[in-house]
CSV table of C-alpha atoms and ligand atoms in Angstrom, one decimal:
chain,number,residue,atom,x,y,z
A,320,UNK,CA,16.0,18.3,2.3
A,321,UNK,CA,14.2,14.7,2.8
A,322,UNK,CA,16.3,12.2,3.9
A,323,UNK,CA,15.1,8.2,2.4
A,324,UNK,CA,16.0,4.4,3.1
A,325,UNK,CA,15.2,2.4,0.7
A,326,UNK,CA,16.2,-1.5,1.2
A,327,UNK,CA,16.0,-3.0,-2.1
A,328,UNK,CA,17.7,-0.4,-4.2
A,329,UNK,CA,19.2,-2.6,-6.2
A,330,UNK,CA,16.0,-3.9,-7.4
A,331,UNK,CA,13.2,-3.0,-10.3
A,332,UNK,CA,11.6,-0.8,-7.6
A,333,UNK,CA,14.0,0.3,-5.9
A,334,UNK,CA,15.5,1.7,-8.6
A,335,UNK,CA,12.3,3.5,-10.3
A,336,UNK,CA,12.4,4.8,-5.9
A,337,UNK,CA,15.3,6.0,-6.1
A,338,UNK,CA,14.9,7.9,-9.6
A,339,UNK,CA,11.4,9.7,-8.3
A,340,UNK,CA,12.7,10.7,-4.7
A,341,UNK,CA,15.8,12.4,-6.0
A,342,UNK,CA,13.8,14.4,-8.9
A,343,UNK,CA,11.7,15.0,-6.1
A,344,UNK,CA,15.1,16.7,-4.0
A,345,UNK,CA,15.4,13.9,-1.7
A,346,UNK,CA,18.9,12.8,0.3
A,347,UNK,CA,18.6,9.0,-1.0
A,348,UNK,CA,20.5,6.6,0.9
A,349,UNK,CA,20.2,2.9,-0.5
A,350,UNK,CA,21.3,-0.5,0.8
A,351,UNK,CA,23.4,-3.2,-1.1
A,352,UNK,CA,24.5,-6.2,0.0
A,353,UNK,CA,27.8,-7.4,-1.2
A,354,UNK,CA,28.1,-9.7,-4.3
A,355,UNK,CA,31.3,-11.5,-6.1
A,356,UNK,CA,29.6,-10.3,-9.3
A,357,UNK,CA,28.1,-6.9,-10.7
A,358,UNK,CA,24.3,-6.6,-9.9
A,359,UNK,CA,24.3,-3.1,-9.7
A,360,UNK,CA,22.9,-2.7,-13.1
A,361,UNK,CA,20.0,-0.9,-12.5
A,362,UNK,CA,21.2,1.8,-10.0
A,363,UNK,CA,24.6,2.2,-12.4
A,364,UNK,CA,23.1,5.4,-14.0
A,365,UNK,CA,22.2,7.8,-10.3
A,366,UNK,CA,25.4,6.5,-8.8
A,367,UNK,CA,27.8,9.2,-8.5
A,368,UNK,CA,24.8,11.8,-8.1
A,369,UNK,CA,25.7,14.4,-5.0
A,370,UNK,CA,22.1,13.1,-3.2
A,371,UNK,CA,22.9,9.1,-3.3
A,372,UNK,CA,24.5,7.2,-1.2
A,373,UNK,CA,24.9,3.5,-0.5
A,374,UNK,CA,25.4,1.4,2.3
A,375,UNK,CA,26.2,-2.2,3.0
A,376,UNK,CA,23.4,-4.0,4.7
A,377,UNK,CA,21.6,-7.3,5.0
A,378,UNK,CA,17.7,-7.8,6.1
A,379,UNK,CA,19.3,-11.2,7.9
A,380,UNK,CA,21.4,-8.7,9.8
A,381,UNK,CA,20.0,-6.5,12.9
A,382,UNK,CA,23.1,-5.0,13.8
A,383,UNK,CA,23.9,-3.7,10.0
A,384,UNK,CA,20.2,-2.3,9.4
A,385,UNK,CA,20.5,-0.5,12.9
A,386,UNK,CA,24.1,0.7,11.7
A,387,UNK,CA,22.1,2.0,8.6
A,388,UNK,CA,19.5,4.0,10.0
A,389,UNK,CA,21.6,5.3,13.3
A,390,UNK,CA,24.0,6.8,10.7
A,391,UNK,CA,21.3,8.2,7.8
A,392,UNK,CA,18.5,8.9,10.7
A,393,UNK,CA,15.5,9.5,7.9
A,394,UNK,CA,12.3,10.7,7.8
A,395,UNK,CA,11.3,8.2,5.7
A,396,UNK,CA,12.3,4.1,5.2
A,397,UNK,CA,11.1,2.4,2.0
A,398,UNK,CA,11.3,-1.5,2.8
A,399,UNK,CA,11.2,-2.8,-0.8
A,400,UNK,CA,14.0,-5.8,-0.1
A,401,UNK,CA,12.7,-9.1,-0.2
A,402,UNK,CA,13.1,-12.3,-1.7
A,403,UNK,CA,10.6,-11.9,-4.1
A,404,UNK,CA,10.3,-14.5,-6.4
A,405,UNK,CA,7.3,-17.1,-5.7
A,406,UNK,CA,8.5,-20.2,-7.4
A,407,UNK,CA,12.3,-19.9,-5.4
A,408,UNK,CA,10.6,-19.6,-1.9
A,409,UNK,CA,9.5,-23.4,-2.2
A,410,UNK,CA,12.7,-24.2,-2.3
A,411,UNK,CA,14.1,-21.5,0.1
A,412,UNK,CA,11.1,-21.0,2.8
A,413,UNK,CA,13.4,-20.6,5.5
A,414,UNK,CA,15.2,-17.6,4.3
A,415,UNK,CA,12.5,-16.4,2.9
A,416,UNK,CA,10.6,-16.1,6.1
A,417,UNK,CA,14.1,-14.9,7.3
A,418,UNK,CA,14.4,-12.1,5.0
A,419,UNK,CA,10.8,-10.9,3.7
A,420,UNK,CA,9.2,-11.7,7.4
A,421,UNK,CA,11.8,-11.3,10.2
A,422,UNK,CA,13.4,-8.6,8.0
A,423,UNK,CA,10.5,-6.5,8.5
A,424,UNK,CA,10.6,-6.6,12.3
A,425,UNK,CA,14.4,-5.8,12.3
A,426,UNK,CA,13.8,-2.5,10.3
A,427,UNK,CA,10.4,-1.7,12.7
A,428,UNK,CA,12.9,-2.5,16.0
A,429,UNK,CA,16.1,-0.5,14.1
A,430,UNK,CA,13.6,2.6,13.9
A,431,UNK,CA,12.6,2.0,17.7
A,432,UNK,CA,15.9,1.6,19.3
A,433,UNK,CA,17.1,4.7,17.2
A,434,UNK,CA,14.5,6.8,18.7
A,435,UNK,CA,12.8,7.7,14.9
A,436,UNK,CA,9.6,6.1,15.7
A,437,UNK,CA,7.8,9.8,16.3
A,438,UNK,CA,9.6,11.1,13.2
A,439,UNK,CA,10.1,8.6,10.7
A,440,UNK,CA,7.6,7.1,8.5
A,441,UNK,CA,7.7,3.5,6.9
A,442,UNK,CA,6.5,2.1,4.1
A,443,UNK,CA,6.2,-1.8,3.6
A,444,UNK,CA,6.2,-4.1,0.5
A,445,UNK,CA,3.2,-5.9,0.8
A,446,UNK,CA,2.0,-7.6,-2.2
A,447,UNK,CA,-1.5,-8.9,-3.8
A,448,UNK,CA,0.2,-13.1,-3.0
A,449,UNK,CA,-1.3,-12.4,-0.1
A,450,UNK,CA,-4.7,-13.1,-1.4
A,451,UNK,CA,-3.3,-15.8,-2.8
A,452,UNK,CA,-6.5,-18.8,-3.2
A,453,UNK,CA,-8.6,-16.2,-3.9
A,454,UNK,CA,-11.4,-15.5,-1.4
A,455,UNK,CA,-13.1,-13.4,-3.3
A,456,UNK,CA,-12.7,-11.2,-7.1
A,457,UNK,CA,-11.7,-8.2,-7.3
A,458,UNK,CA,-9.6,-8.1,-4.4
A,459,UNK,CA,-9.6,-4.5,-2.0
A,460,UNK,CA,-8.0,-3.8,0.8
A,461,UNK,CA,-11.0,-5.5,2.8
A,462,UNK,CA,-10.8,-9.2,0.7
A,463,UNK,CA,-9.6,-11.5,3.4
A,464,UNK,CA,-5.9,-13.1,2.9
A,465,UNK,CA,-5.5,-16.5,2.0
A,466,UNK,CA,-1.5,-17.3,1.4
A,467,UNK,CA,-0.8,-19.8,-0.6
A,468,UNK,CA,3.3,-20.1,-0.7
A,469,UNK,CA,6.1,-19.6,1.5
A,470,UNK,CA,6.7,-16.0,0.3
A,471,UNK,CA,3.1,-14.9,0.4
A,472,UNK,CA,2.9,-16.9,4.3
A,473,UNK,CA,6.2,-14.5,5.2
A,474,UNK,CA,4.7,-11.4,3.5
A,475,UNK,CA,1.9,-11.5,6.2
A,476,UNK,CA,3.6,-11.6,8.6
A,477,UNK,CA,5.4,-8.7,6.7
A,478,UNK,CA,2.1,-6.9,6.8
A,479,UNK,CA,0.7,-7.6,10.0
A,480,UNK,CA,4.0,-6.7,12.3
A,481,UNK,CA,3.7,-3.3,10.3
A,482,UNK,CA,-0.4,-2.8,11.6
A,483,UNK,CA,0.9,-3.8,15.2
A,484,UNK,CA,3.6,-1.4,15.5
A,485,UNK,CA,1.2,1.2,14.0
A,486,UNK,CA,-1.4,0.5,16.8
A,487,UNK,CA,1.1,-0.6,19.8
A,488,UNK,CA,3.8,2.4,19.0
A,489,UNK,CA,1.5,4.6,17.5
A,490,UNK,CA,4.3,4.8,14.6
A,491,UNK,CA,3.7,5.6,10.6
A,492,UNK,CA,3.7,2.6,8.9
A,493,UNK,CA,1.9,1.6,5.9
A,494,UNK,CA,1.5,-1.0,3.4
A,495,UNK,CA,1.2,-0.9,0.2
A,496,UNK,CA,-0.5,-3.9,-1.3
A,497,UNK,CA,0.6,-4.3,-4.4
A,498,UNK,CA,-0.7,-5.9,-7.7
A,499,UNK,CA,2.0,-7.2,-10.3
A,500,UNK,CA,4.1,-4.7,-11.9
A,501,UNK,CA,6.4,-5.1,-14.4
A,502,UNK,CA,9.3,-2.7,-16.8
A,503,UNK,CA,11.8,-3.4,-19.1
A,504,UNK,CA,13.5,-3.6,-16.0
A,505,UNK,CA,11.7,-6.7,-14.1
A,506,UNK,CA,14.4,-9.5,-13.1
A,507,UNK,CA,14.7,-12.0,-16.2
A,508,UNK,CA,12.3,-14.7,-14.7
A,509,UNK,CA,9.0,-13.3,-13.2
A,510,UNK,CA,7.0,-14.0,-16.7
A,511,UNK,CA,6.4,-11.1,-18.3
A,512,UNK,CA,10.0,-10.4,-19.0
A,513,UNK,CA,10.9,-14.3,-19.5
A,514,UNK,CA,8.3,-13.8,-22.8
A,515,UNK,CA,9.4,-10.2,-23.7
A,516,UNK,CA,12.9,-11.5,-24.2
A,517,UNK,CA,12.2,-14.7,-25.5
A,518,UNK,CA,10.0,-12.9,-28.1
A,519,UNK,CA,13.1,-10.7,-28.5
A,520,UNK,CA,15.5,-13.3,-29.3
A,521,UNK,CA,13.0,-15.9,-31.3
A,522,UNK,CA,12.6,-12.7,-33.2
A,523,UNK,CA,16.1,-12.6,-34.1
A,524,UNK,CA,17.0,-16.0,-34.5
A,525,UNK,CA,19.1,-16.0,-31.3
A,526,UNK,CA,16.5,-18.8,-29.4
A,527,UNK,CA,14.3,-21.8,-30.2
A,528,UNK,CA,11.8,-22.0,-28.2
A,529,UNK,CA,10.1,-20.4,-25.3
A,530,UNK,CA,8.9,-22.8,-22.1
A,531,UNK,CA,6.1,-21.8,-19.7
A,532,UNK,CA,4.1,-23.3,-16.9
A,533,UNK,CA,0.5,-22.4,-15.8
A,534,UNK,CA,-0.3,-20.1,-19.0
A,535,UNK,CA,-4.3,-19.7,-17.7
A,536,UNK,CA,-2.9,-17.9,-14.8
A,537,UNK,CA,-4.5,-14.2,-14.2
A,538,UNK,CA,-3.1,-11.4,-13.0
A,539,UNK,CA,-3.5,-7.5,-12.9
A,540,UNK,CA,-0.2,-6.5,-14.5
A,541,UNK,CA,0.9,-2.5,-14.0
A,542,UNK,CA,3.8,-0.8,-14.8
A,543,UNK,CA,6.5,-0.4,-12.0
A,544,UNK,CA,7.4,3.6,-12.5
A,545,UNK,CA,3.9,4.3,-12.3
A,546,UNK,CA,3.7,2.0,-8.9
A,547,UNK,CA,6.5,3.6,-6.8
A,548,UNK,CA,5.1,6.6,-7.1
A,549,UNK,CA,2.3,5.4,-4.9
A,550,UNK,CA,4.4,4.0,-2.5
A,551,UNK,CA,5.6,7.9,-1.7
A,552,UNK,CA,2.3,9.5,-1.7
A,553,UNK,CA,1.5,6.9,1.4
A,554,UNK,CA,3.7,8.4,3.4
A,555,UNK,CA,2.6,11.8,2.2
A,556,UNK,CA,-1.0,11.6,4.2
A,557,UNK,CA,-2.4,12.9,7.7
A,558,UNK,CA,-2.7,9.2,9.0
A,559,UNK,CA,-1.1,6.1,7.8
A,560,UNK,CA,-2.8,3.1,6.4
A,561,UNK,CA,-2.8,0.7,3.9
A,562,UNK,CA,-3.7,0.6,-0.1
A,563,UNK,CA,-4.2,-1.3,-2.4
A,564,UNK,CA,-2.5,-0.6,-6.0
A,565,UNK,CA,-3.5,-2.2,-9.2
A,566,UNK,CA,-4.9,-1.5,-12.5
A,567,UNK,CA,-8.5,-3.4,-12.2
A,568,UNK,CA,-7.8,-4.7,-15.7
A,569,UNK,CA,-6.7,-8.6,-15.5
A,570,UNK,CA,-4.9,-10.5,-18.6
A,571,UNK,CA,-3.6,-14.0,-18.8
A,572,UNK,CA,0.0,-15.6,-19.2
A,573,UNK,CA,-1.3,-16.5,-22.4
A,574,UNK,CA,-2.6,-13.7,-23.4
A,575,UNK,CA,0.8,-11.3,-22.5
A,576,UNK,CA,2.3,-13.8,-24.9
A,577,UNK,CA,0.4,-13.3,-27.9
A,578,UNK,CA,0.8,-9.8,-27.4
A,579,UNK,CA,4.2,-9.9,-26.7
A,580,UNK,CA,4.6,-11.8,-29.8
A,581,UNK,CA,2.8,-9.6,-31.4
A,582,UNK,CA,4.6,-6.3,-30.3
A,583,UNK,CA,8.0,-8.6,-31.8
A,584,UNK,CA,6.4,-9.0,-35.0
A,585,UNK,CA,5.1,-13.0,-34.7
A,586,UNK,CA,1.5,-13.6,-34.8
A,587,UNK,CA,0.9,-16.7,-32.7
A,588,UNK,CA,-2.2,-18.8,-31.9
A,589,UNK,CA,-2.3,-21.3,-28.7
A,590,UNK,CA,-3.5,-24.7,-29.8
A,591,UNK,CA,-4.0,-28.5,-27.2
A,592,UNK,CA,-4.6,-28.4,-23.6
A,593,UNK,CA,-3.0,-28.4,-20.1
A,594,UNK,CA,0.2,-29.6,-20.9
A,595,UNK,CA,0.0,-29.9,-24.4
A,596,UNK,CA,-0.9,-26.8,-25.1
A,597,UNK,CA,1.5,-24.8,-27.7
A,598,UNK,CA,2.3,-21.5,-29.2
A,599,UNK,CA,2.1,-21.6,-33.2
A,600,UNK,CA,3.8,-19.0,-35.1
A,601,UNK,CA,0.7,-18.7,-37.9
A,602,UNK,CA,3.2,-17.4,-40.6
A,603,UNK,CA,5.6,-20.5,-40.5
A,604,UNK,CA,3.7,-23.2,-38.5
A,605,UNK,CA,6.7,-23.7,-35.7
A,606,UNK,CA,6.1,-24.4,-32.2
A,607,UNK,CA,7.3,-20.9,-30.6
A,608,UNK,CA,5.9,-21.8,-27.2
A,609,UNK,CA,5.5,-24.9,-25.3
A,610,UNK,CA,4.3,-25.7,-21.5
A,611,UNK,CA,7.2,-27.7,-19.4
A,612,UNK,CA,6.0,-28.7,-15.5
A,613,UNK,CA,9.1,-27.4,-14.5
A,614,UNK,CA,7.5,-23.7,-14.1
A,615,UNK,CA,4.2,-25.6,-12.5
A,616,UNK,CA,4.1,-24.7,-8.5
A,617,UNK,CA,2.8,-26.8,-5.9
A,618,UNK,CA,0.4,-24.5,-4.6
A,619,UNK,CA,-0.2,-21.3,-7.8
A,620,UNK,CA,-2.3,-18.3,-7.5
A,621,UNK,CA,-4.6,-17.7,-10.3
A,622,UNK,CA,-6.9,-15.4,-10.2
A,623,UNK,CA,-5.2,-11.8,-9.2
A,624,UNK,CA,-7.5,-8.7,-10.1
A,625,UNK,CA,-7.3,-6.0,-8.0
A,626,UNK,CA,-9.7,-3.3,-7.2
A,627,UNK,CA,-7.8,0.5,-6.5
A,628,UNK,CA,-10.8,2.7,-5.3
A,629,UNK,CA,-9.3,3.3,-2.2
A,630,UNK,CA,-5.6,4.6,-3.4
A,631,UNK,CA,-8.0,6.4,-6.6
A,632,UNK,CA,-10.0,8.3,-4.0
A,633,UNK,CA,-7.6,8.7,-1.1
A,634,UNK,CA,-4.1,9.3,-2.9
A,635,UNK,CA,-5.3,11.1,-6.2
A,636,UNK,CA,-3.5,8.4,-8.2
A,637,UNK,CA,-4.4,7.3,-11.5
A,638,UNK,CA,-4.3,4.0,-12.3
A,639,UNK,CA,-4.6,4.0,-16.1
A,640,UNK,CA,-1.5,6.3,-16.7
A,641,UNK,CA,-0.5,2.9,-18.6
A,642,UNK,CA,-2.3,0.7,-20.3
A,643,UNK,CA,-1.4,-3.1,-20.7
A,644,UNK,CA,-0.9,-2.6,-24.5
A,645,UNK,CA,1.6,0.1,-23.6
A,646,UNK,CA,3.5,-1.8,-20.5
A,647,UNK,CA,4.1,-4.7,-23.4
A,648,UNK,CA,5.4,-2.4,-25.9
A,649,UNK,CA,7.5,-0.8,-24.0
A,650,UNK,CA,9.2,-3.9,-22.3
A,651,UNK,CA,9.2,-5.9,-25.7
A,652,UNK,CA,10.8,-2.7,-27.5
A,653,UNK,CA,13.7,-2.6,-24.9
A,654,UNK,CA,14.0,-6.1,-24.6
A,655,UNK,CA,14.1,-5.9,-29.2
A,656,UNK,CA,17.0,-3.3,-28.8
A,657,UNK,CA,19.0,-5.2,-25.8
A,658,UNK,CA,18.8,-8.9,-27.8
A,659,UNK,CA,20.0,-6.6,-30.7
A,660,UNK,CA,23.7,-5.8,-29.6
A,661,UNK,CA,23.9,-9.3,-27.5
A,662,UNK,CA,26.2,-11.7,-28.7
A,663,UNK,CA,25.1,-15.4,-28.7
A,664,UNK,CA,25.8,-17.0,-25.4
A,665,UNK,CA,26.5,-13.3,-23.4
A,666,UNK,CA,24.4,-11.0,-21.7
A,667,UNK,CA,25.2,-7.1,-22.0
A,668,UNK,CA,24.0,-4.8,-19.5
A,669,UNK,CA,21.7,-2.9,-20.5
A,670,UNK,CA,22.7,1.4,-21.1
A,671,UNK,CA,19.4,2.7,-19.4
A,672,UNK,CA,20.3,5.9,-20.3
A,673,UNK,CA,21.2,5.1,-23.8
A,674,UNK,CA,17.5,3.8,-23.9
A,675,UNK,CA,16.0,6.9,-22.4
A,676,UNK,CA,17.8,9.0,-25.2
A,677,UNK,CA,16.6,7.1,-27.8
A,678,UNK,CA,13.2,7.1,-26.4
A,679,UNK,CA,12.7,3.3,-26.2
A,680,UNK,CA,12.4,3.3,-22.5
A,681,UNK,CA,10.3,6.2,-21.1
B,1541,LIG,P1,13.3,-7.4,-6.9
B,1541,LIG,O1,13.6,-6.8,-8.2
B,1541,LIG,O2,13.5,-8.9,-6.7
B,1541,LIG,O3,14.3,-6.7,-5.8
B,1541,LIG,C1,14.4,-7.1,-4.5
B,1541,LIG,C2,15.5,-6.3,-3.8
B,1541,LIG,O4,15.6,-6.8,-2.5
B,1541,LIG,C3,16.8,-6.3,-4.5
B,1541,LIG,O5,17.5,-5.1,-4.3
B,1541,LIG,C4,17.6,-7.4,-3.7
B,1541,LIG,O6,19.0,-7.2,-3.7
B,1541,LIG,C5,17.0,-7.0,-2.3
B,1541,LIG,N1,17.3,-8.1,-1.3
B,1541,LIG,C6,16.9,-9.4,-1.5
B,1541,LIG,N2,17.3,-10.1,-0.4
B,1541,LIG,C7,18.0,-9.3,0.4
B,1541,LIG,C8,18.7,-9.4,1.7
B,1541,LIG,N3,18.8,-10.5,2.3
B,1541,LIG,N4,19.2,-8.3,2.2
B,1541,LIG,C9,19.1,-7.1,1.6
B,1541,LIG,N5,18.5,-6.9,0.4
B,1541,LIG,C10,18.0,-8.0,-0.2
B,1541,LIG,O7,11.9,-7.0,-6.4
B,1541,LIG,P2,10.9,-5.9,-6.9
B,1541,LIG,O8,10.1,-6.4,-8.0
B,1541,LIG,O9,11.6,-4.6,-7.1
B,1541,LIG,O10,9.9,-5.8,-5.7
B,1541,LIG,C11,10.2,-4.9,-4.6
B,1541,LIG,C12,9.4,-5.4,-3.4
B,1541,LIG,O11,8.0,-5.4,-3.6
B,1541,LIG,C13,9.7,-6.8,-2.9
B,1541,LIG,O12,9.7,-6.8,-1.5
B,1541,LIG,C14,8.6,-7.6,-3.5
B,1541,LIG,O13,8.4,-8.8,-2.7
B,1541,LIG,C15,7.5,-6.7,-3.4
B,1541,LIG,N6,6.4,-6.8,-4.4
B,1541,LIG,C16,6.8,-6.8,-5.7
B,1541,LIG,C17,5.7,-6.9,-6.7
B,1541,LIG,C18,6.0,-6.8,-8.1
B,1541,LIG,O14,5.1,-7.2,-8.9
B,1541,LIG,N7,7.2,-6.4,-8.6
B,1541,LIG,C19,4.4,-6.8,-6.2
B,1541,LIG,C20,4.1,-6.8,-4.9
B,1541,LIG,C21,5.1,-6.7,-4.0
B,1541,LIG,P3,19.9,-8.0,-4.8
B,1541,LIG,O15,19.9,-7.1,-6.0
B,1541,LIG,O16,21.2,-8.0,-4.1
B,1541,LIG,O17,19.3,-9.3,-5.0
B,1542,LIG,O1,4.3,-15.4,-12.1
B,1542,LIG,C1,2.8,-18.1,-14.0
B,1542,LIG,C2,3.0,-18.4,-12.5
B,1542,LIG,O2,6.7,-15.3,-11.3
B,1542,LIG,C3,3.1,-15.0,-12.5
B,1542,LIG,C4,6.5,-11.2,-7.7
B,1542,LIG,O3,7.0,-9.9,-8.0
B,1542,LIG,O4,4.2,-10.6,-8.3
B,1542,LIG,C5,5.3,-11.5,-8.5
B,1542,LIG,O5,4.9,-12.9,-8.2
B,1542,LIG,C6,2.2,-16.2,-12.9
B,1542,LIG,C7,2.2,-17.3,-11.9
B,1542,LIG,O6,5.0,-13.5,-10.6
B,1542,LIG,C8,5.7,-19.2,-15.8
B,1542,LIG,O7,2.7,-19.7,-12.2
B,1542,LIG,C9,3.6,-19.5,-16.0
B,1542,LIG,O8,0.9,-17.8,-11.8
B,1542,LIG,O9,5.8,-13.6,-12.9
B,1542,LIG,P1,5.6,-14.4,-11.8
B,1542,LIG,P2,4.2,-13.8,-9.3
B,1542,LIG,O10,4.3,-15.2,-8.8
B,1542,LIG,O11,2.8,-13.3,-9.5
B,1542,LIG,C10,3.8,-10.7,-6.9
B,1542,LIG,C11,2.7,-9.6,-6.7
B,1542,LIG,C12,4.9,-10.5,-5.9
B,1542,LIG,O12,4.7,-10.0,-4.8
B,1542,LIG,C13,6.2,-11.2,-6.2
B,1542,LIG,O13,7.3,-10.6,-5.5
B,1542,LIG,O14,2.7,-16.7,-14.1
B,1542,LIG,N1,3.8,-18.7,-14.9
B,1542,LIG,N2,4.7,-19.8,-16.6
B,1542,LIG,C14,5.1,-18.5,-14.8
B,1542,LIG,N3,5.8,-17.8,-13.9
B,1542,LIG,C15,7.2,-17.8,-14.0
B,1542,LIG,N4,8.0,-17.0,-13.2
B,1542,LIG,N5,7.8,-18.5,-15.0
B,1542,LIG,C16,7.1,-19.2,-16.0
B,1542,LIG,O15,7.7,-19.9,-16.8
């Protein structure tokens, strides 16, 4: 039996992880930090299963990630924890560095003074931010990097400790270079899911109006369960190296919304400019969306499309298993059945396995 790490369990990656390695008969050991409040929403369902484990850890703590990885000794560390939001490393770019780029180095050095660095193999959360001003469109795993915000400037040095130890140490490391994905279960503001709920509850008369910043932005937007399983078939190969993982198909913010809106049963259209720009429901004539500068960043990437030839050719993985129509459904039709049984001012967690039953979440 496999024995896995993952840091970040208690994420939307972490855990879609967690779900594949243990289907897959994997010992999965994940790592929480302590909270005064419940945020264990998404891992709720596996705990208690024989194979799953948790452990208290930090990535702003050496001596608890060595504590970790002395006690679970795996052949393979998933390093999914980061601060991950864009928007919130402007206003925390010291802990961010501290966490996504420092972090990164403690797990690399835990691994080291362990003695695992023959044995165990690492993958890395690199992300497509680190193109950032775009140098070039479609992005591959050869487009050079242009950061453009604290989280993307910490995520390279994310990436790049990760090559050095792979050349200096000669240790299996990889990074995974991934394009946006998104689930029913994405944190409540990254975009897509801000719309998907705010189409929910417009939808049912539980909110006004829905307020967005740069809605011309691009990305390349996947679906998460289809992503992790990418970041296990890197650590599957002869050699390590790094991938790129995306769709190739690129949407606007504007454009998730009308489908989104769509999917909820609102047709919109998007009339003005720039900051006057709005979202019309066509049925009633009310403003449904409007653009606040609030959600504006000082420096935003625009222009995210990402080119997965490599991880196609290389990892046998198919990048169309979901299409963008089906991603939206899917998060808007949970997001529909959550708003349903939430009372007005209250958030209920949402029964995953409830969902899965019923067939509203795959
Ligand atoms: P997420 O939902 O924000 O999850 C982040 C995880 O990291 C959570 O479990 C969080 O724990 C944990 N974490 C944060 N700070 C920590 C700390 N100081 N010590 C220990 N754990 C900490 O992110 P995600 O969407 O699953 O993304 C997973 C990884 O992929 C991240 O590294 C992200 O930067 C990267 N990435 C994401 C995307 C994407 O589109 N989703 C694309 C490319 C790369 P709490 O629950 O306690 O906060
Ligand atoms: O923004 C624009 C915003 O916050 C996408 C993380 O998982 O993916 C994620 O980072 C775009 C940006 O994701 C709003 O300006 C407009 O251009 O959903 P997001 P992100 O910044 O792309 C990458 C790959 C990661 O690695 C990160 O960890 O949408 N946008 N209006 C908005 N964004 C937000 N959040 N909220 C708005 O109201």
């Amino acid at each position: 039996m496999k024995k896995a790490v993952i840091f970040g369990i208690t994420g939307q990656d972490g855990s879609f992880l967690a779900e594949f390695l243990l289907a897959k008969n994997y010992e999965v050991h994940g790592v929480i930090r302590r909270s005064s409040t419940d945020y264990r929403e998404r891992i709720a369902h596996i705990e208690g299963h024989p194979d799953f484990h948790l452990h208290f850890g930090d990535m702003s703590d050496s001596l608890g990630i060595m504590q970790v990885i002395a006690k679970t000794r795996p052949d393979e560390i998933y390093n999914l924890a980061a601060q991950s939001h864009v928007q919130v490393s402007f206003d925390s770019p010291e802990y961010t560095a501290n966490v996504d780029a420092t972090g990164v180095l403690r797990v690399l050095e835990a691994v080291r003074t362990c003695g695992l660095e023959k044995t165990c193999r690492i993958y890395q959360a690199s992300t497509s931010e680190l193109y950032g001003r775009v140098e070039a469109v479609p992005q591959n795993e050869e487009t050079p990097f242009h950061p453009y915000s604290p989280y993307a400037v910490a995520k390279l040095y994310g990436f790049w400790i990760i090559r050095e130890y792979r050349d200096a140490y000669n240790m299996y490391c990889c990074n995974g270079i991934l394009f946006n994905h998104e689930s029913e279960r994405r944190g409540e503001t990254f975009v897509t899911r801000k719309i998907t709920l705010a189409a929910a509850r417009i939808k049912q008369g539980k909110q006004e109006k829905l307020y967005l910043g740069n809605l011309s932005s691009l990305r390349d937007w996947g679906y998460a369960k289809d992503y992790v399983e990418c970041m296990w078939l890197m650590l599957q190969q002869e050699r390590p190296d790094d991938y790129v993982i995306a769709t190739g198909e690129q949407h606007s913010v504007r454009e998730f919304c009308l489908a989104a809106f769509r999917e909820a049963g609102i047709e919109l259209e998007f009339r003005g400019e720039g900051i006057h720009e709005q979202g019309i429901d066509k049925a009633t004539g009310k403003v449904l969306v409007e653009v606040s500068p609030d959600f504006y960043r000082p420096t935003d990437v625009v222009n995210l499309l990402g080119d997965p030839s490599k991880a196609k050719r290389q990892l046998g993985w198919n990048p169309a298993k979901t299409s963008f129509e089906e991603l939206v459904r899917l998060m808007v039709q949970a997001d529909m059945a959550k708003v349903a049984v939430e009372r007005a001012g209250e958030k209920v967690r949402i029964n995953l396995e409830e969902y899965l039953e019923k067939g509203i979440v795959k």
